[in-house]
XYZ file of C-alpha atoms in Angstrom:
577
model
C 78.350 79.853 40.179
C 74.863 81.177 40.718
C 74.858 84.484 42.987
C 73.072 83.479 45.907
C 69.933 85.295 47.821
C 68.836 85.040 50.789
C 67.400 81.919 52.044
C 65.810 81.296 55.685
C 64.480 77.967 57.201
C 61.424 79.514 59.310
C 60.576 78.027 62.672
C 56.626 76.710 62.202
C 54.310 78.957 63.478
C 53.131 76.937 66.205
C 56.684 76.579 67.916
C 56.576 80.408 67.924
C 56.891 81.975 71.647
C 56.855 84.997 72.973
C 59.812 86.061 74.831
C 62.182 88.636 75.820
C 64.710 90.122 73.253
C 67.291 88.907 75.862
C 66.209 85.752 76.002
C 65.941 85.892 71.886
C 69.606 86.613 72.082
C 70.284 83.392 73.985
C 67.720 81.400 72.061
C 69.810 82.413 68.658
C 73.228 81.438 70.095
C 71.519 78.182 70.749
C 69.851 77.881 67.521
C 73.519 78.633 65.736
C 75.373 75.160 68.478
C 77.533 77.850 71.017
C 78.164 76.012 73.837
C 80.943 78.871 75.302
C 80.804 82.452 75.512
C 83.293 84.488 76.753
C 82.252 88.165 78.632
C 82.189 90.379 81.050
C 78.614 91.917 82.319
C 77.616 95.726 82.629
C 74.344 97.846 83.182
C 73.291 97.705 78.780
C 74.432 94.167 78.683
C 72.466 93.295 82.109
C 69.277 92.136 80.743
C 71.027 89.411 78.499
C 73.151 88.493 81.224
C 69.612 87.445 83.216
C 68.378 85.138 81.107
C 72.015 83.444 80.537
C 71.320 83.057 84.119
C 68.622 80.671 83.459
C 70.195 79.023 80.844
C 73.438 78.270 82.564
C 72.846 74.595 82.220
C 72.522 75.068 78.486
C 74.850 77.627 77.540
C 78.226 77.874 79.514
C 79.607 81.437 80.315
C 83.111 82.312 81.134
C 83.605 85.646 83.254
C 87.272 86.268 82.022
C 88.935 89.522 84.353
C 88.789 92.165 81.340
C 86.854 92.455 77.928
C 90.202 92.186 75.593
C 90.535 88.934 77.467
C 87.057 87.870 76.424
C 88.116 88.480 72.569
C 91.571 86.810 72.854
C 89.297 83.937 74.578
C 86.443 83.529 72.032
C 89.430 83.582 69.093
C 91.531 80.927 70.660
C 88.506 78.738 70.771
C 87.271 79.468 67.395
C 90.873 78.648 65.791
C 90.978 74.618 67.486
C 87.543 74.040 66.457
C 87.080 76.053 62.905
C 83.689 76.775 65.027
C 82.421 80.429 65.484
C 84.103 82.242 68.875
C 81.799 84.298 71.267
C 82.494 87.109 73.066
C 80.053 89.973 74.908
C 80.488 93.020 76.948
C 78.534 96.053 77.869
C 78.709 99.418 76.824
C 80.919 102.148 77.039
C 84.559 100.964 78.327
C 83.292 97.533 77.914
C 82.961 97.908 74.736
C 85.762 99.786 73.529
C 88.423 97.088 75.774
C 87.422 94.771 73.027
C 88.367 96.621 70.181
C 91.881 95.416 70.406
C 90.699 91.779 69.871
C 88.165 92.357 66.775
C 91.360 93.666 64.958
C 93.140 90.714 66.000
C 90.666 88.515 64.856
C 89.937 90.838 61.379
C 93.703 90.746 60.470
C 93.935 86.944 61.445
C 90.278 86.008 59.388
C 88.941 84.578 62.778
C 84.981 83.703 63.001
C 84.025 85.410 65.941
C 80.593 87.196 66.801
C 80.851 90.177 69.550
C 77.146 91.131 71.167
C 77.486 94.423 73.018
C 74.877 96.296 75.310
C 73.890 100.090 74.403
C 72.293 102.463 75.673
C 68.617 102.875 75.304
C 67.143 103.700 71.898
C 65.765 106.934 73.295
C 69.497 108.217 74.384
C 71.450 106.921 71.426
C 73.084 110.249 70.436
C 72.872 112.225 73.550
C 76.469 111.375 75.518
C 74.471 109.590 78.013
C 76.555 107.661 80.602
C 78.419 104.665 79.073
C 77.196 105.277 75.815
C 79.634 104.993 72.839
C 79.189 104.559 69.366
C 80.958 101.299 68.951
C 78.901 100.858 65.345
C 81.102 103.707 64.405
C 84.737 102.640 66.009
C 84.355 99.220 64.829
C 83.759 99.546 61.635
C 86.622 99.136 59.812
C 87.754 96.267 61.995
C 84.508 94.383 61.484
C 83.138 92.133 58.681
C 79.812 93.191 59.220
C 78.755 95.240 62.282
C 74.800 95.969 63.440
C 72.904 98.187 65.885
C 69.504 96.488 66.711
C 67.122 99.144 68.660
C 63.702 96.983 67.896
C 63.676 93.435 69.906
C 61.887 91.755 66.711
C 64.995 92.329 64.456
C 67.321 89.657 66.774
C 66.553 86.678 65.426
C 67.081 87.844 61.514
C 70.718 89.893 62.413
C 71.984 87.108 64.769
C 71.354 84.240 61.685
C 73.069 86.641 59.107
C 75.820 87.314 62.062
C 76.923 83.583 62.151
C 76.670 83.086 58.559
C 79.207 86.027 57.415
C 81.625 85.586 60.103
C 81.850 81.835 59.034
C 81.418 82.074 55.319
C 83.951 82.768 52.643
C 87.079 84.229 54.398
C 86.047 83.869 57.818
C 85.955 87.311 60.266
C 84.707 88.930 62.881
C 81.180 90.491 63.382
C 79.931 92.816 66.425
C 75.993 93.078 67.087
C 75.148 96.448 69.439
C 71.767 95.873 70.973
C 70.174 99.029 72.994
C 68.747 98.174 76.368
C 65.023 98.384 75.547
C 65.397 95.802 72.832
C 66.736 93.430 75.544
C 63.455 94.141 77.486
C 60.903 94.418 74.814
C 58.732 91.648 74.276
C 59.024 89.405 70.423
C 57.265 86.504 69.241
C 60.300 84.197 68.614
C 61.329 82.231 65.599
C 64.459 81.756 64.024
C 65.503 81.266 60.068
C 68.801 79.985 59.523
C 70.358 81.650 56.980
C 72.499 80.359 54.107
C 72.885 83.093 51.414
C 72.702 87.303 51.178
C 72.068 89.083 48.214
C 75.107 90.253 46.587
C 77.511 88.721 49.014
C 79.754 86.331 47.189
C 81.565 84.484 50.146
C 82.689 81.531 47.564
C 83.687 82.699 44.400
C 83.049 80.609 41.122
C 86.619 78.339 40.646
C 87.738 78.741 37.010
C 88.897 75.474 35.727
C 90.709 77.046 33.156
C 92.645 79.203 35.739
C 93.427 75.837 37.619
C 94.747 74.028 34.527
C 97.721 77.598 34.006
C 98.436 76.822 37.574
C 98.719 72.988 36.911
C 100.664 73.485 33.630
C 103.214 76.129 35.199
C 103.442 73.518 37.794
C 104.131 70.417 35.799
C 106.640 72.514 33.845
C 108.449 74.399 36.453
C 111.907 73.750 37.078
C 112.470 75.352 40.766
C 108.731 75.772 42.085
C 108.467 76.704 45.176
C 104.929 76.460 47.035
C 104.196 78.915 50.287
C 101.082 78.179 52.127
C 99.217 79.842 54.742
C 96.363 79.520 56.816
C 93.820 79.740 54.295
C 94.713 75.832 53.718
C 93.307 75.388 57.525
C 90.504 77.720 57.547
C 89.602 75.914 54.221
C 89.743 72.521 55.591
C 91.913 71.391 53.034
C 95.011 70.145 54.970
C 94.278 66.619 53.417
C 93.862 67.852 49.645
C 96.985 70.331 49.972
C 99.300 67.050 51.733
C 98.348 65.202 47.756
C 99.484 68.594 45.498
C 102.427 68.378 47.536
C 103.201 64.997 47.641
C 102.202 64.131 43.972
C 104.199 67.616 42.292
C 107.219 66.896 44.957
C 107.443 70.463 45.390
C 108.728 72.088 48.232
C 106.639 73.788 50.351
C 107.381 76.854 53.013
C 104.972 78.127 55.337
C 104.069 82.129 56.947
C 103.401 81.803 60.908
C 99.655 80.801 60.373
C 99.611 78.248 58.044
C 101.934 76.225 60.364
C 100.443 72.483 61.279
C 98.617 72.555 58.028
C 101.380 70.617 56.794
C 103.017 68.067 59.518
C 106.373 69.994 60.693
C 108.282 66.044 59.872
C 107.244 66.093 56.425
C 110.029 65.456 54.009
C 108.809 68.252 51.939
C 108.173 70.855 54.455
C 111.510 73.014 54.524
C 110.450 75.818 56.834
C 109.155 79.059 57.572
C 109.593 82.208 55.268
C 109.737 85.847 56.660
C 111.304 87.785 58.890
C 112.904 85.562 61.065
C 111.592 82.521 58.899
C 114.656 79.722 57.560
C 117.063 80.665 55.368
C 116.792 78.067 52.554
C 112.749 79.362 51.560
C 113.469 82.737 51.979
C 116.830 82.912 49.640
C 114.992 80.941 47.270
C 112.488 82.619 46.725
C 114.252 84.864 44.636
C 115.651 82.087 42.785
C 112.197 79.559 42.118
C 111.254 79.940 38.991
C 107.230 79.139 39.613
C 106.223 80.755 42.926
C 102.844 79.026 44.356
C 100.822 81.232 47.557
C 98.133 78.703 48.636
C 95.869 80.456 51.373
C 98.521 83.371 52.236
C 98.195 87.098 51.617
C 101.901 88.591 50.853
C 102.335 90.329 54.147
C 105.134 92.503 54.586
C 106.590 90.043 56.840
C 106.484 87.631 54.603
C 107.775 89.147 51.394
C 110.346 91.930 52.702
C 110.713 94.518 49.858
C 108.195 94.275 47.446
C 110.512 95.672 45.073
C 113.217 92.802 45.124
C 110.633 90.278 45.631
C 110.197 87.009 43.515
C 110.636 89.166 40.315
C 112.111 86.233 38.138
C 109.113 83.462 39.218
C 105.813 82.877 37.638
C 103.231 83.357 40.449
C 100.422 81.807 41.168
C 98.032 82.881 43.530
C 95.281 80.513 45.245
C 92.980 82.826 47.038
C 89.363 83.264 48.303
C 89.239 86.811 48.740
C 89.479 89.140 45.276
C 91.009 91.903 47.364
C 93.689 90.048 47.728
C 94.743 89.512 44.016
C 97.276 91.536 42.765
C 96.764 93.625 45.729
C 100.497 93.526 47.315
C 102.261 91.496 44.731
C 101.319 90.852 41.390
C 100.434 87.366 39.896
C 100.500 85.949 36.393
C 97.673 83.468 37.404
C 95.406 83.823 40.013
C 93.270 81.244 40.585
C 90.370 82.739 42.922
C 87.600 80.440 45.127
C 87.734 78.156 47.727
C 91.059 76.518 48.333
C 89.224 72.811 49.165
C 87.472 73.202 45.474
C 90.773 74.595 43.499
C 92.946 72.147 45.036
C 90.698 68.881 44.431
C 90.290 70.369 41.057
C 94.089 70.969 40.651
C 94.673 67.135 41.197
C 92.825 66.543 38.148
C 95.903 68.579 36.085
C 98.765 67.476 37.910
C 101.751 65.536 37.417
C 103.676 63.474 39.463
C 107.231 64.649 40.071
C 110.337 64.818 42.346
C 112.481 67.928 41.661
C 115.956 66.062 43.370
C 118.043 68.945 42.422
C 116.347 71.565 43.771
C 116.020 70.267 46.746
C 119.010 69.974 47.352
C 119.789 73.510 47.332
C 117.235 73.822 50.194
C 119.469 70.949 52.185
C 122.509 72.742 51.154
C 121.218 76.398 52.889
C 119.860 74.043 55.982
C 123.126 73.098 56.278
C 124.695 76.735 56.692
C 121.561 77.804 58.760
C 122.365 74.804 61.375
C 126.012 75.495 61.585
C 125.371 78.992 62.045
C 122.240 78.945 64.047
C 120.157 76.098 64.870
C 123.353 74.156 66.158
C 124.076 76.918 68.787
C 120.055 77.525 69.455
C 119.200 73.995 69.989
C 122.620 72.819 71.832
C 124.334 75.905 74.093
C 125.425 73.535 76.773
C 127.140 76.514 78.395
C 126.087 79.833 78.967
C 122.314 81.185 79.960
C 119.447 78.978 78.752
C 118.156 79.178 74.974
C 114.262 80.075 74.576
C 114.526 77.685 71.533
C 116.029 74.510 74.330
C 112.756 75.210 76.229
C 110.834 74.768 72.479
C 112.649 71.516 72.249
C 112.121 69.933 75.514
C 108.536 70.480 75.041
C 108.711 68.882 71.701
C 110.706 65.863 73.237
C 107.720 65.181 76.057
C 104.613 66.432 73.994
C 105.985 64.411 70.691
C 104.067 67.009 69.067
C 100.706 66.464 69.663
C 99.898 69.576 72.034
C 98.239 72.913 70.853
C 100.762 75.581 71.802
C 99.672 79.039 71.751
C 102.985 81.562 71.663
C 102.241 85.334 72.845
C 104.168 87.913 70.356
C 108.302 88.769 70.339
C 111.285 87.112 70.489
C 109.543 83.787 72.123
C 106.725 83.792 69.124
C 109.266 83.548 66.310
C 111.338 80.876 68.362
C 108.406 78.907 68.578
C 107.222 79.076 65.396
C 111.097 78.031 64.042
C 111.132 75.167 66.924
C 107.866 73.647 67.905
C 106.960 70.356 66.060
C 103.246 69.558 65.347
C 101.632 66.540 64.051
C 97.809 67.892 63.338
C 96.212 70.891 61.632
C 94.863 74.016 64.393
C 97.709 72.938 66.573
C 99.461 76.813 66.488
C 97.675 79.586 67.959
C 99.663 82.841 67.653
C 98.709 86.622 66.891
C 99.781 87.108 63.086
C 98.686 90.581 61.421
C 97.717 92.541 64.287
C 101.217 91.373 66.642
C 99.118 91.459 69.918
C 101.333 91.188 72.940
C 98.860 89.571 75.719
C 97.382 87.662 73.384
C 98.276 83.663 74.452
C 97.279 83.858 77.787
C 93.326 84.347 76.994
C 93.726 82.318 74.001
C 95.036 79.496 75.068
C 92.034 79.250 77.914
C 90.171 79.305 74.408
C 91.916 76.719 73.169
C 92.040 74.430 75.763
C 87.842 74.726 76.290
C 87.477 74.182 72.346
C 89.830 71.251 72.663
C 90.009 70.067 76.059
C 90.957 66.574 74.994
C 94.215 67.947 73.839
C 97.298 69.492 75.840
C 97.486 73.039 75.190
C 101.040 75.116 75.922
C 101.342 78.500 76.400
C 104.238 80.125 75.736
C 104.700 83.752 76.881
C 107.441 86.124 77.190
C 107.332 88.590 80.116
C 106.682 91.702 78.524
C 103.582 90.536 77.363
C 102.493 87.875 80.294
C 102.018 91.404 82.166
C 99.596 93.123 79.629
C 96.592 90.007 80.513
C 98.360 88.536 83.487
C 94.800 88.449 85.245
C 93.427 85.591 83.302
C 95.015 83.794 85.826
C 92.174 84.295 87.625
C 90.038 82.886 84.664
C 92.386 79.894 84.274
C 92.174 79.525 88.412
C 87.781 79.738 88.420
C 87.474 77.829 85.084
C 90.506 74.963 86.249
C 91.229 74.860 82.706
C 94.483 72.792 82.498
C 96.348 75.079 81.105
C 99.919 75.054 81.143
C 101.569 78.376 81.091
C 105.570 78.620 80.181
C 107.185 82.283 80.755
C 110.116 82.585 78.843
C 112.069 85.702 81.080
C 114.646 87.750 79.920
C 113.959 90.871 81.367
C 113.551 92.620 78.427
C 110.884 93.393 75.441
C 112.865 91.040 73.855
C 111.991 92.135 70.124
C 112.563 95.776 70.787
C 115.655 95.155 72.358
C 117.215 93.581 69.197
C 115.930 95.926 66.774
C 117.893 98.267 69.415
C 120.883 96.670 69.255
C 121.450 96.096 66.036
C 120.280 99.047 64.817
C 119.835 101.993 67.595
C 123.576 101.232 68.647
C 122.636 99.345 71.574
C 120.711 102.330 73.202
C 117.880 100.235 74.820
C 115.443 102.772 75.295
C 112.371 101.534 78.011
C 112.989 98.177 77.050
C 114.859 96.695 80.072
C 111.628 95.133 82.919
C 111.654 95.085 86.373
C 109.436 92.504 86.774
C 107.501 91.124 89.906
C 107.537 87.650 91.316
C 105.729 85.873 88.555
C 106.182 82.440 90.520
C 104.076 83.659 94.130
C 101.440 86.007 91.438
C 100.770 82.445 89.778
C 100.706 80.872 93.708
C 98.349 83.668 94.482
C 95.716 81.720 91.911
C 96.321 78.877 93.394
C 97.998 77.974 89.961
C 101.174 75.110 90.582
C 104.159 76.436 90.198
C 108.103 75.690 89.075
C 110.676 77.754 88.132
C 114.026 76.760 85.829
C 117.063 78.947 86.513
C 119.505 76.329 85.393
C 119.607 73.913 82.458
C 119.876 71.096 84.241
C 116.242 71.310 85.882
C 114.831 71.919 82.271
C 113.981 68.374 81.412
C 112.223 67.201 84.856
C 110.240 71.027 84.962
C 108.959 70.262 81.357
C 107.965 66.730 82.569
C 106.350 67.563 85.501
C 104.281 69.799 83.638
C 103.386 67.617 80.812
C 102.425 65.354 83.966
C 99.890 67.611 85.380
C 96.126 67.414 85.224
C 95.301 70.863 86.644
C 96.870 74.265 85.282
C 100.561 74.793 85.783
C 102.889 77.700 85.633
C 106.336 77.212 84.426
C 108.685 80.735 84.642
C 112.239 79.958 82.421
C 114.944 82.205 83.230
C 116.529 82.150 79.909
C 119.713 84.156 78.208
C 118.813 88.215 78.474
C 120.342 89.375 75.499
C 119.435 86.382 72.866
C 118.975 87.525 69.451
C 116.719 85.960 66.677
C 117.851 84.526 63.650
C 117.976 84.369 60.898
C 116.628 87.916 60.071
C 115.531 90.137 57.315
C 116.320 93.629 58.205
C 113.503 96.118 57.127
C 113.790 97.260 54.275
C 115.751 94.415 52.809
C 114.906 91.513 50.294
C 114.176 88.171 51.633
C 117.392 87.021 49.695
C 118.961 89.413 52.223
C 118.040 87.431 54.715
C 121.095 87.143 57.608
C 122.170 84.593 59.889
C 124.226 87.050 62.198
């Protein structure tokens, strides 16, 4: 592949105006189709804030109630539409609150441009008030980060902005513009950009690495594919349904690359990981051709690195070379863009079915549903399940919503239970593990996608940490529709406790508020399930609604997750009690 340089598309000189650099700002968002930002204004950030003023009609702001919020916001958004998310803030405090979301967002490979306010040019340096060197702290959380003290460099750093944090492996990038910028005068013009010297976002695809992969395919005995969301952020959900169909291999998913693959297909078999099924994760350590489309070997996934997949021929399909070989080692990498490698990959493959081998996947369903599932799905007695909630909602939504699942107990339960039908339909918080997360995002989601229904589900601990986007949800009306699964407890923590601190549940155990008048107090409707029996006609009622809607479940305090991989262990290790 040729290394590409920079190229710009240069507005003709006699469009050119003269202009604020706040208004430049606005003018580039335009030029690069945002329709939504998500923020929070400030003294640095004021100027910009002005002229989105006068371009309300244009360019639709959403004042969320704190700056993480904006971030969580601007990601959910960016994930339903594959578009790039938006999120600004001032200086200072405002700046640093959204530091919690970039990581998110780096971790998760999440397009998202962040535009922060400075100080002026002449203070940078000098502690003046609300000045912080957010250049400096966001750095290694960044994809690219820029501090623009001249008005005339906006146009040039806002084109490059969009292009990194959509290009390649997707991430996020923060622009820090001092105050006098915003208020100097520029002669406006804008050049898109489409290339950067020495940055590489789509590496050449090596046909001959494609044909080892489709050989040690063809050939393999017990292959065993695991996909992640590199097959969304790709686009190649379409391309990845034909490998698997046409090699009749089975394929697992990690937490993000579920809804690449519908959850009904007779080839899905499940999540790997930590609390993932128990058929993909035993057998991984028995496959003897191990294929990771789009998925980075995260601890989660693998368990110890040690006692993982040492008998299987791996292959790796991956975008980004610091990924290769850089937690587990492959025999055949195959690096570039997954849409190219796995259109090229059809080319080599051969049809097949692999009848035996799947039935030893069947075979550990089987245990995992007597032991598990069955009891999960089916209590009938007892305290509610957090995985009966799941499956009501997958009886009335037929698996068509977006549902965006917070992080603990409730997040793994979701990701186990919840059906989906379409690609960018599961919105959680993968590397990073960022409690607070769904409620912002799934405001995100729902304005990316507001054709769709979008489900939050939240457990209590972390409902509390962004509990006042409520107020965004209330101002915006997005409909919204907000499940709190309660136990009382941080749910996670709690079991690691148990099982392994001897029950001592150390600052774990909530005393929470009234979550049903807080929501009330928004003017958000309300329902509350303390028995089984109201489950089903709750759930409806809120799939019924055309407004927000808050749903708190009272559900079993001391649940456990499984199956489970304790640390430390191999994913063969994997146990179901």
């Amino acid at each position: 592949m040729e290394v590409k340089t920079a190229k710009f598309k240069e507005t003709p000189a006699a469009t050119k105006v003269t202009v604020s650099g706040a208004e430049a700002v606005i003018k580039c968002l335009l030029e690069e189709g945002t329709d939504t930002i998500y923020g929070y204004p400030g003294g640095a950030i004021m100027p910009v804030y002005d002229e989105l003023y006068k371009y309300r009609d244009t360019l639709h702001h959403v004042l969320t109630r704190h700056e993480q919020g904006a971030t969580h916001a601007a990601q959910g958004y960016a994930r339903v539409t594959g578009k790039v998310g938006v999120a600004i803030a001032t200086s200072g405090p405002g700046a640093t609150n959204l530091i919690t979301g970039i990581a998110d967002a780096q971790l998760d490979s999440t397009p998202m441009v962040v535009i922060t306010g400075q100080v002026g040019s002449h203070l940078l340096g000098s502690d003046a008030f609300q000045e912080i060197d957010i250049v400096g702290i966001s750095t290694p959380i960044t994809k690219w980060n820029y501090q623009i003290t001249k008005a005339s460099e906006i146009p040039e750093i806002f084109a490059k902005a969009f292009y990194i944090a959509r290009s390649g492996r997707p991430g996020p990038v923060l622009i820090d513009i001092t105050k006098d910028a915003q208020f100097a005068s520029m002669e406006f013009s804008y050049k898109k950009c489409s290339g950067i010297r020495s940055y590489i976002p789509y590496p050449e695809v090596d046909p001959e690495a494609v044909q080892l992969a489709a050989e040690a395919m063809n050939n393999a005995k017990k292959p065993l594919i695991v996909f992640g969301q590199g097959v969304i952020l790709g686009s190649a959900e379409e391309l990845f349904r034909q490998v698997v169909e046409r090699s009749g291999i089975p394929a697992a998913w990690t937490i993000l690359g579920l809804s690449a693959l519908p959850t009904a297909h007779e080839l899905n078999v499940g999540m790997v990981g930590m609390h993932g099924n128990y058929g993909p994760n035993i057998l991984t350590n028995e496959c003897d051709v191990l294929i990771a489309i789009g998925m980075r070997f995260d601890d989660r996934v693998t368990g110890n690195l040690e006692k993982y997949a040492k008998q299987a021929t791996i292959i790796h399909f991956e975008i980004d070379p610091a990924e290769i070989n850089k937690n587990v080692q492959v025999q055949i990498p195959v690096l570039g863009d997954v849409k190219e490698s796995l259109e090229l990959l059809l080319n080599y493959l051969k049809p097949n079915e692999h009848p035996q081998w799947h039935q030893e996947f069947k075979k550990y369903y089987d245990q995992e549903y007597e032991k598990v599932i069955k009891n999960d799905l089916n209590a009938n007695v007892g305290e509610l399940k957090m995985a009966e909630v799941i499956d009501e909602i997958n009886t009335c939504f037929k698996g068509d919503a977006i549902i965006v699942s917070d992080v603990g107990q409730h997040q793994m339960v979701t990701c186990r239970y919840a059906k989906f039908n379409s690609t960018r339909s599961n919105v959680t918080s993968g590397g990073l593990g960022t409690m607070g997360f769904a409620l912002p995002a799934a405001l995100g989601a729902k304005m990316g996608s507001p054709e769709r229904e979008v489900v939050a589900i939240i457990g209590d601990g972390g409902y509390q940490m962004t509990i006042q986007e409520l107020g965004t949800i209330f101002q915006t009306r997005a409909a919204v529709k907000i499940v709190i699964l309660n136990n009382g407890f941080l749910g996670m923590v709690r079991q690691w406790q148990q099982m392994f601190f001897e029950k001592r549940y150390a600052s774990t155990e909530l005393v929470n508020p009234d979550f049903v008048t807080i929501a009330k107090g928004y003017h958000i409707k309300t329902n509350q399930v303390t028995e089984r029996a109201q489950l089903k006609d709750a759930i409806k009622e809120m799939y019924d609604a055309q407004e927000p809607y808050f749903l708190e479940v009272k559900v079993e305090k001391e649940e456990n997750v499984f199956p489970m991989i304790p640390t430390g262990a191999a994913v063969s290790e994997i146990r179901l009690e």
